[in-house]
Amino acid sequence: MRIELTRHRLPELIALVEAIEQHDHAPFRTLPSELEDYFDSGLETESLGLVVDGVLAGYGVVRVPRDGSPLRCSGGTHPDFRGYGLGRMVVEFFDTAARRLAAGQPDATMEIHVDEGRDSLVDLLERAEFEPSGGYVQLRRDLSEPRAAVELPSFFRLVPWSDVKDTEVGAAYRETLSGLSDALESQFFVAEWSFVIVDGRSDRAKLAAYLLSHKYEQDWSAFGWSEGYTEELVVMPDYRGLHLATSLLNTAADSYQESGLEYAGMDISVDADGTSPMLDLFMHFGYEPIRSTTLYAKRVFPAGQPPLSATASGEI
């Protein structure tokens, strides 16, 4: 039976996703609060539940991001109910839901992330005309290894975010950072592991670089190690070439280690062929590749096919 997922099905959805991630050895664990966002995030969303013998055996969700990026597809089927065509039904739902959500947007695309080793899912997506369009590589840095010392240029200061977040200067930095990223608003953000570098050569200190850290403790059992995660690392264009990134990475690594963690982690975006010049750069800093995730994408409306009107509707 096909149903629309609603909040009252959240406990069943939590149990389903937990079973999928454990069976597939997913390199992460999804928190119940993240699944609750399907219903509370305020994003325009369509959802599908597949019920077999009274059990929620599969699900699909398509959401419209606020920033205009591709529609986000999520879904899966319970390990005990695979081989019966449920996965194909979820992928077909992605198509139909995306067409409704992207009505009037002829260039709209949708995307889904696929972890390495999911060959059957890749085959299913490719038969549905999804294509690899990039992805990312998970890196880690052993915190027990020595770190090359660097010095900041004169009049530059490295400051923990926890020291400035409630100050007038911190408010100005927060406004700048919020315009660049939503990492500060995440439930996983850790102020004590996040840092800014300011240029104090003028009367009004300028933000030169920053590093924002997250803590995904729920994933550590899947990883097999603990880590502090570098969510954002940015050096402003006028300050590149001053080794500010090295200073931030080393300081963050020190803070992770002082918290008793084993590794520093981050993800690097790669092209469709799995390459990026940033990989060599961060391997130079002592990071090593661990695993990769591929982004599969598809045009919502094939070339030459007119998009649905804004009033079009359909049933799940």
PDB file of C-alpha atoms in Angstrom, residues 85-212:
ATOM      1  CA  GLY A  85      10.260  -3.912  -6.607  1.00  0.00           C
ATOM      2  CA  LEU A  86       9.876  -1.459  -3.737  1.00  0.00           C
ATOM      3  CA  GLY A  87      13.100   0.329  -4.633  1.00  0.00           C
ATOM      4  CA  ARG A  88      11.848   0.881  -8.179  1.00  0.00           C
ATOM      5  CA  MET A  89       8.628   2.347  -6.755  1.00  0.00           C
ATOM      6  CA  VAL A  90      10.633   4.792  -4.603  1.00  0.00           C
ATOM      7  CA  VAL A  91      12.690   5.969  -7.594  1.00  0.00           C
ATOM      8  CA  GLU A  92       9.536   6.366  -9.686  1.00  0.00           C
ATOM      9  CA  PHE A  93       8.117   8.471  -6.847  1.00  0.00           C
ATOM     10  CA  PHE A  94      11.181  10.739  -7.051  1.00  0.00           C
ATOM     11  CA  ASP A  95      10.285  11.466 -10.670  1.00  0.00           C
ATOM     12  CA  THR A  96       6.603  12.189 -10.139  1.00  0.00           C
ATOM     13  CA  ALA A  97       7.045  14.181  -6.913  1.00  0.00           C
ATOM     14  CA  ALA A  98       9.884  16.251  -8.385  1.00  0.00           C
ATOM     15  CA  ARG A  99       7.733  17.192 -11.378  1.00  0.00           C
ATOM     16  CA  ARG A 100       5.009  18.495  -9.096  1.00  0.00           C
ATOM     17  CA  LEU A 101       7.396  20.363  -6.810  1.00  0.00           C
ATOM     18  CA  ALA A 102       9.326  21.928  -9.707  1.00  0.00           C
ATOM     19  CA  ALA A 103       6.250  22.958 -11.687  1.00  0.00           C
ATOM     20  CA  GLY A 104       7.087  25.869 -13.968  1.00  0.00           C
ATOM     21  CA  GLN A 105      10.882  25.413 -13.615  1.00  0.00           C
ATOM     22  CA  PRO A 106      12.108  23.879 -16.894  1.00  0.00           C
ATOM     23  CA  ASP A 107      15.756  23.624 -15.793  1.00  0.00           C
ATOM     24  CA  ALA A 108      15.111  22.022 -12.394  1.00  0.00           C
ATOM     25  CA  THR A 109      17.227  19.046 -11.336  1.00  0.00           C
ATOM     26  CA  MET A 110      17.040  16.515  -8.527  1.00  0.00           C
ATOM     27  CA  GLU A 111      19.830  14.710  -6.719  1.00  0.00           C
ATOM     28  CA  ILE A 112      20.518  11.827  -4.360  1.00  0.00           C
ATOM     29  CA  HIS A 113      23.700  10.857  -2.504  1.00  0.00           C
ATOM     30  CA  VAL A 114      24.912   7.261  -2.809  1.00  0.00           C
ATOM     31  CA  ASP A 115      27.624   5.793  -0.583  1.00  0.00           C
ATOM     32  CA  GLU A 116      30.235   3.514  -2.114  1.00  0.00           C
ATOM     33  CA  GLY A 117      29.343  -0.160  -2.219  1.00  0.00           C
ATOM     34  CA  ARG A 118      25.656   0.410  -2.996  1.00  0.00           C
ATOM     35  CA  ASP A 119      25.892  -1.269  -6.415  1.00  0.00           C
ATOM     36  CA  SER A 120      22.252  -2.340  -6.573  1.00  0.00           C
ATOM     37  CA  LEU A 121      21.097   1.222  -5.870  1.00  0.00           C
ATOM     38  CA  VAL A 122      23.460   2.588  -8.512  1.00  0.00           C
ATOM     39  CA  ASP A 123      22.034   0.135 -11.044  1.00  0.00           C
ATOM     40  CA  LEU A 124      18.496   1.183 -10.130  1.00  0.00           C
ATOM     41  CA  LEU A 125      19.287   4.890 -10.471  1.00  0.00           C
ATOM     42  CA  GLU A 126      21.155   4.495 -13.746  1.00  0.00           C
ATOM     43  CA  ARG A 127      18.238   2.562 -15.242  1.00  0.00           C
ATOM     44  CA  ALA A 128      16.081   5.524 -14.199  1.00  0.00           C
ATOM     45  CA  GLU A 129      18.511   7.820 -16.109  1.00  0.00           C
ATOM     46  CA  PHE A 130      20.227   9.367 -13.095  1.00  0.00           C
ATOM     47  CA  GLU A 131      23.882  10.164 -13.822  1.00  0.00           C
ATOM     48  CA  PRO A 132      26.913  10.770 -11.569  1.00  0.00           C
ATOM     49  CA  SER A 133      27.533  14.498 -11.289  1.00  0.00           C
ATOM     50  CA  GLY A 134      30.111  14.815  -8.554  1.00  0.00           C
ATOM     51  CA  GLY A 135      30.278  13.852  -4.922  1.00  0.00           C
ATOM     52  CA  TYR A 136      32.693  14.057  -2.053  1.00  0.00           C
ATOM     53  CA  VAL A 137      35.497  12.136  -0.367  1.00  0.00           C
ATOM     54  CA  GLN A 138      35.609  11.673   3.389  1.00  0.00           C
ATOM     55  CA  LEU A 139      39.038  12.481   4.857  1.00  0.00           C
ATOM     56  CA  ARG A 140      40.493  12.004   8.303  1.00  0.00           C
ATOM     57  CA  ARG A 141      43.661  13.218  10.064  1.00  0.00           C
ATOM     58  CA  ASP A 142      45.248  11.243  12.871  1.00  0.00           C
ATOM     59  CA  LEU A 143      45.492  13.631  15.825  1.00  0.00           C
ATOM     60  CA  SER A 144      48.380  11.715  17.344  1.00  0.00           C
ATOM     61  CA  GLU A 145      50.612  12.708  14.419  1.00  0.00           C
ATOM     62  CA  PRO A 146      52.774  15.859  14.776  1.00  0.00           C
ATOM     63  CA  ARG A 147      51.589  19.069  13.141  1.00  0.00           C
ATOM     64  CA  ALA A 148      53.856  21.474  11.258  1.00  0.00           C
ATOM     65  CA  ALA A 149      54.094  24.764  13.151  1.00  0.00           C
ATOM     66  CA  VAL A 150      53.220  28.013  11.370  1.00  0.00           C
ATOM     67  CA  GLU A 151      53.118  31.586  12.629  1.00  0.00           C
ATOM     68  CA  LEU A 152      50.446  34.125  11.923  1.00  0.00           C
ATOM     69  CA  PRO A 153      51.523  37.361  10.204  1.00  0.00           C
ATOM     70  CA  SER A 154      51.946  40.390  12.436  1.00  0.00           C
ATOM     71  CA  PHE A 155      48.725  42.022  13.667  1.00  0.00           C
ATOM     72  CA  PHE A 156      46.655  38.938  12.851  1.00  0.00           C
ATOM     73  CA  ARG A 157      44.844  37.198  15.724  1.00  0.00           C
ATOM     74  CA  LEU A 158      43.303  33.735  15.940  1.00  0.00           C
ATOM     75  CA  VAL A 159      40.291  33.793  18.268  1.00  0.00           C
ATOM     76  CA  PRO A 160      37.959  30.984  19.425  1.00  0.00           C
ATOM     77  CA  TRP A 161      34.401  31.591  18.311  1.00  0.00           C
ATOM     78  CA  SER A 162      33.252  30.925  21.873  1.00  0.00           C
ATOM     79  CA  ASP A 163      35.202  34.043  22.951  1.00  0.00           C
ATOM     80  CA  VAL A 164      33.626  36.440  20.465  1.00  0.00           C
ATOM     81  CA  LYS A 165      30.144  35.062  19.718  1.00  0.00           C
ATOM     82  CA  ASP A 166      28.387  37.219  22.338  1.00  0.00           C
ATOM     83  CA  THR A 167      30.386  40.410  21.725  1.00  0.00           C
ATOM     84  CA  GLU A 168      29.638  43.343  19.435  1.00  0.00           C
ATOM     85  CA  VAL A 169      32.484  42.260  17.159  1.00  0.00           C
ATOM     86  CA  GLY A 170      31.154  38.711  17.204  1.00  0.00           C
ATOM     87  CA  ALA A 171      27.742  39.950  16.095  1.00  0.00           C
ATOM     88  CA  ALA A 172      29.342  41.540  13.047  1.00  0.00           C
ATOM     89  CA  TYR A 173      31.253  38.362  12.254  1.00  0.00           C
ATOM     90  CA  ARG A 174      28.096  36.310  12.747  1.00  0.00           C
ATOM     91  CA  GLU A 175      26.292  38.451  10.188  1.00  0.00           C
ATOM     92  CA  THR A 176      29.118  37.839   7.723  1.00  0.00           C
ATOM     93  CA  LEU A 177      29.272  34.110   8.398  1.00  0.00           C
ATOM     94  CA  SER A 178      25.504  33.678   8.247  1.00  0.00           C
ATOM     95  CA  GLY A 179      25.587  35.171   4.783  1.00  0.00           C
ATOM     96  CA  LEU A 180      28.150  32.577   3.713  1.00  0.00           C
ATOM     97  CA  SER A 181      26.917  29.449   5.482  1.00  0.00           C
ATOM     98  CA  ASP A 182      24.166  28.028   7.693  1.00  0.00           C
ATOM     99  CA  ALA A 183      26.674  25.978   9.714  1.00  0.00           C
ATOM    100  CA  LEU A 184      26.289  28.257  12.760  1.00  0.00           C
ATOM    101  CA  GLU A 185      22.605  27.381  12.999  1.00  0.00           C
ATOM    102  CA  SER A 186      23.116  23.612  12.992  1.00  0.00           C
ATOM    103  CA  GLN A 187      22.344  21.534  16.075  1.00  0.00           C
ATOM    104  CA  PHE A 188      25.774  19.946  15.560  1.00  0.00           C
ATOM    105  CA  PHE A 189      27.794  23.206  15.690  1.00  0.00           C
ATOM    106  CA  VAL A 190      30.504  23.375  18.404  1.00  0.00           C
ATOM    107  CA  ALA A 191      31.640  26.906  19.270  1.00  0.00           C
ATOM    108  CA  GLU A 192      34.634  25.691  21.305  1.00  0.00           C
ATOM    109  CA  TRP A 193      36.033  23.911  18.242  1.00  0.00           C
ATOM    110  CA  SER A 194      35.486  26.840  15.866  1.00  0.00           C
ATOM    111  CA  PHE A 195      37.851  29.735  15.217  1.00  0.00           C
ATOM    112  CA  VAL A 196      38.244  33.015  13.341  1.00  0.00           C
ATOM    113  CA  ILE A 197      41.335  34.878  12.241  1.00  0.00           C
ATOM    114  CA  VAL A 198      41.054  38.658  12.237  1.00  0.00           C
ATOM    115  CA  ASP A 199      43.223  41.245  10.531  1.00  0.00           C
ATOM    116  CA  GLY A 200      43.951  43.938  13.122  1.00  0.00           C
ATOM    117  CA  ARG A 201      46.030  46.254  10.948  1.00  0.00           C
ATOM    118  CA  SER A 202      43.257  48.865  10.803  1.00  0.00           C
ATOM    119  CA  ASP A 203      41.019  50.493  13.419  1.00  0.00           C
ATOM    120  CA  ARG A 204      38.248  48.027  12.620  1.00  0.00           C
ATOM    121  CA  ALA A 205      39.399  44.416  12.652  1.00  0.00           C
ATOM    122  CA  LYS A 206      38.418  42.500   9.515  1.00  0.00           C
ATOM    123  CA  LEU A 207      37.478  38.853   9.245  1.00  0.00           C
ATOM    124  CA  ALA A 208      40.301  37.162   7.315  1.00  0.00           C
ATOM    125  CA  ALA A 209      39.472  33.455   7.684  1.00  0.00           C
ATOM    126  CA  TYR A 210      37.350  31.097   9.705  1.00  0.00           C
ATOM    127  CA  LEU A 211      36.862  27.417  10.551  1.00  0.00           C
ATOM    128  CA  LEU A 212      33.553  26.068  11.850  1.00  0.00           C
TER     129      LEU A 212
END
